[in-house]
Amino acid sequence: MSNCIAIDGPAASGKSTIAKLLAKKLNIAYINTGNLYRAVALAAIRAGRDLARLDREFLETLKLEYTPNESGDYVLKLNGKELEAALRTPEVATGASLVATESEVRDYLLGVQRNFAGKNLIVMEGRDIGTVVFPDAEYKFFVTATPEERARRRLAQNGETADGATLSEVARELAARDKQDSERPIAPLKPAADAVLIDTTNLNIEAVIEKIIGQIKRSN
Ligand code: DC
């Protein structure tokens, strides 16, 4: 069994906020795997590559590494540089969803993610953690919220949407991304059969964390 709390779910469902706070409460490391796909997209955009056709050779030129910060969260660096703000743009989000459809990219990043398997429990967040990356994860959660609520949350996040974007534009962009993420043939976004589903539409973050910790305690 992998020492992992897998948290999967669609875009803007609150997974990152939840995963981060949960890791803090349990005093364990947190890894955001969406950032890997975002970093590949960003590097490809910067290199002027066709995002729909990335090959292994290009991927191997990228030096992707996670370094723990002072709170123990793993921060992704590309060629030695932290990327946070550059990763959180609408262009990179759309690009990440596109590169995530390619088998070359997924195979390559699978290795990077599985390198985290070890003796210490970790929180890993993404789309296919409980289904593909760690199908034997010790705990699995699938976090959702209604499309309207997710669009509202995304609009409230600085920099993640285009300047002046409206709620309906953001909802359309999220719907397109959900469709691409859940309909791709390889490792599509879907709950693992043994994942606990949590609808966060009407729950605040503390209530979600309580539910997850309660579930973890019950299964021990
Ligand atoms: O969680 P996020 O919005 O940062 O993820 C960006 C994209 O990366 C998402 O649209 C699909 C892809 N992704 C994936 O395919 N598998 C993962 N484990 C994480 C992200």
PDB file of C-alpha atoms and ligand atoms in Angstrom, residues 8-12 15-16 32-38 87-88 92-101 106 113 125-129 133 154 160 177-178 180-181 184 186-187 189, ligand 1:
ATOM      1  CA  ASP A   8      -8.383  14.132  -6.996  1.00  0.00           C
ATOM      2  CA  GLY A   9     -11.078  16.289  -8.527  1.00  0.00           C
ATOM      3  CA  PRO A  10     -11.950  18.740 -11.303  1.00  0.00           C
ATOM      4  CA  ALA A  11     -10.485  22.229 -11.788  1.00  0.00           C
ATOM      5  CA  ALA A  12     -11.337  24.792  -9.100  1.00  0.00           C
ATOM      6  CA  LYS A  15      -8.471  20.469  -3.961  1.00  0.00           C
ATOM      7  CA  SER A  16      -5.302  22.544  -3.629  1.00  0.00           C
ATOM      8  CA  ASN A  32       0.521  19.512  -6.265  1.00  0.00           C
ATOM      9  CA  THR A  33       0.863  17.407  -9.441  1.00  0.00           C
ATOM     10  CA  GLY A  34      -1.115  19.812 -11.645  1.00  0.00           C
ATOM     11  CA  ASN A  35       1.951  22.052 -11.409  1.00  0.00           C
ATOM     12  CA  LEU A  36       3.975  19.438 -13.317  1.00  0.00           C
ATOM     13  CA  TYR A  37       1.588  19.567 -16.271  1.00  0.00           C
ATOM     14  CA  ARG A  38       1.497  23.350 -16.000  1.00  0.00           C
ATOM     15  CA  LEU A  87       1.998  28.743 -13.688  1.00  0.00           C
ATOM     16  CA  ARG A  88      -1.251  30.364 -12.628  1.00  0.00           C
ATOM     17  CA  VAL A  92      -0.924  27.844 -18.964  1.00  0.00           C
ATOM     18  CA  ALA A  93      -4.005  26.160 -17.410  1.00  0.00           C
ATOM     19  CA  THR A  94      -5.471  25.463 -20.851  1.00  0.00           C
ATOM     20  CA  GLY A  95      -2.068  24.349 -22.141  1.00  0.00           C
ATOM     21  CA  ALA A  96      -1.629  21.999 -19.164  1.00  0.00           C
ATOM     22  CA  SER A  97      -4.918  20.291 -19.913  1.00  0.00           C
ATOM     23  CA  LEU A  98      -3.797  19.822 -23.533  1.00  0.00           C
ATOM     24  CA  VAL A  99      -0.315  18.421 -22.800  1.00  0.00           C
ATOM     25  CA  ALA A 100      -1.971  16.138 -20.208  1.00  0.00           C
ATOM     26  CA  THR A 101      -3.730  14.269 -23.044  1.00  0.00           C
ATOM     27  CA  ARG A 106       1.915  11.332 -18.875  1.00  0.00           C
ATOM     28  CA  GLN A 113       5.320  11.472  -9.258  1.00  0.00           C
ATOM     29  CA  GLU A 125      -3.278  16.198  -5.334  1.00  0.00           C
ATOM     30  CA  GLY A 126      -4.274  15.896  -9.015  1.00  0.00           C
ATOM     31  CA  ARG A 127      -6.644  14.140 -11.402  1.00  0.00           C
ATOM     32  CA  ASP A 128      -5.407  10.529 -11.503  1.00  0.00           C
ATOM     33  CA  ILE A 129      -3.552  10.029  -8.231  1.00  0.00           C
ATOM     34  CA  VAL A 133      -0.269   7.214  -9.965  1.00  0.00           C
ATOM     35  CA  ARG A 154     -11.917  30.461  -9.881  1.00  0.00           C
ATOM     36  CA  GLU A 160      -6.073  32.734 -12.659  1.00  0.00           C
ATOM     37  CA  ARG A 177     -11.164  21.804 -19.360  1.00  0.00           C
ATOM     38  CA  ASP A 178     -13.347  19.295 -17.465  1.00  0.00           C
ATOM     39  CA  GLN A 180     -10.834  17.460 -22.022  1.00  0.00           C
ATOM     40  CA  ASP A 181      -9.617  16.081 -18.662  1.00  0.00           C
ATOM     41  CA  ARG A 184      -9.044  11.801 -22.677  1.00  0.00           C
ATOM     42  CA  ILE A 186      -5.297   7.950 -20.908  1.00  0.00           C
ATOM     43  CA  ALA A 187      -5.782   8.394 -17.161  1.00  0.00           C
ATOM     44  CA  LEU A 189     -10.326  12.449 -14.524  1.00  0.00           C
TER      45      LEU A 189
HETATM   46  O1   DC B   1      -4.934  20.985 -10.973  1.00  0.00           O
HETATM   47  P1   DC B   1      -4.526  21.948 -12.118  1.00  0.00           P
HETATM   48  O2   DC B   1      -5.654  22.820 -12.573  1.00  0.00           O
HETATM   49  O3   DC B   1      -3.321  22.731 -11.786  1.00  0.00           O
HETATM   50  O4   DC B   1      -4.133  20.972 -13.351  1.00  0.00           O
HETATM   51  C1   DC B   1      -3.798  21.463 -14.626  1.00  0.00           C
HETATM   52  C2   DC B   1      -4.058  20.395 -15.674  1.00  0.00           C
HETATM   53  O5   DC B   1      -3.124  19.325 -15.515  1.00  0.00           O
HETATM   54  C3   DC B   1      -5.429  19.746 -15.637  1.00  0.00           C
HETATM   55  O6   DC B   1      -6.350  20.419 -16.468  1.00  0.00           O
HETATM   56  C4   DC B   1      -5.189  18.330 -16.104  1.00  0.00           C
HETATM   57  C5   DC B   1      -3.734  18.078 -15.808  1.00  0.00           C
HETATM   58  N1   DC B   1      -3.497  17.149 -14.694  1.00  0.00           N
HETATM   59  C6   DC B   1      -3.563  15.800 -14.966  1.00  0.00           C
HETATM   60  O7   DC B   1      -3.894  15.415 -16.083  1.00  0.00           O
HETATM   61  N2   DC B   1      -3.236  14.894 -14.004  1.00  0.00           N
HETATM   62  C7   DC B   1      -2.884  15.302 -12.772  1.00  0.00           C
HETATM   63  N3   DC B   1      -2.563  14.387 -11.844  1.00  0.00           N
HETATM   64  C8   DC B   1      -2.853  16.677 -12.459  1.00  0.00           C
HETATM   65  C9   DC B   1      -3.172  17.586 -13.442  1.00  0.00           C
END
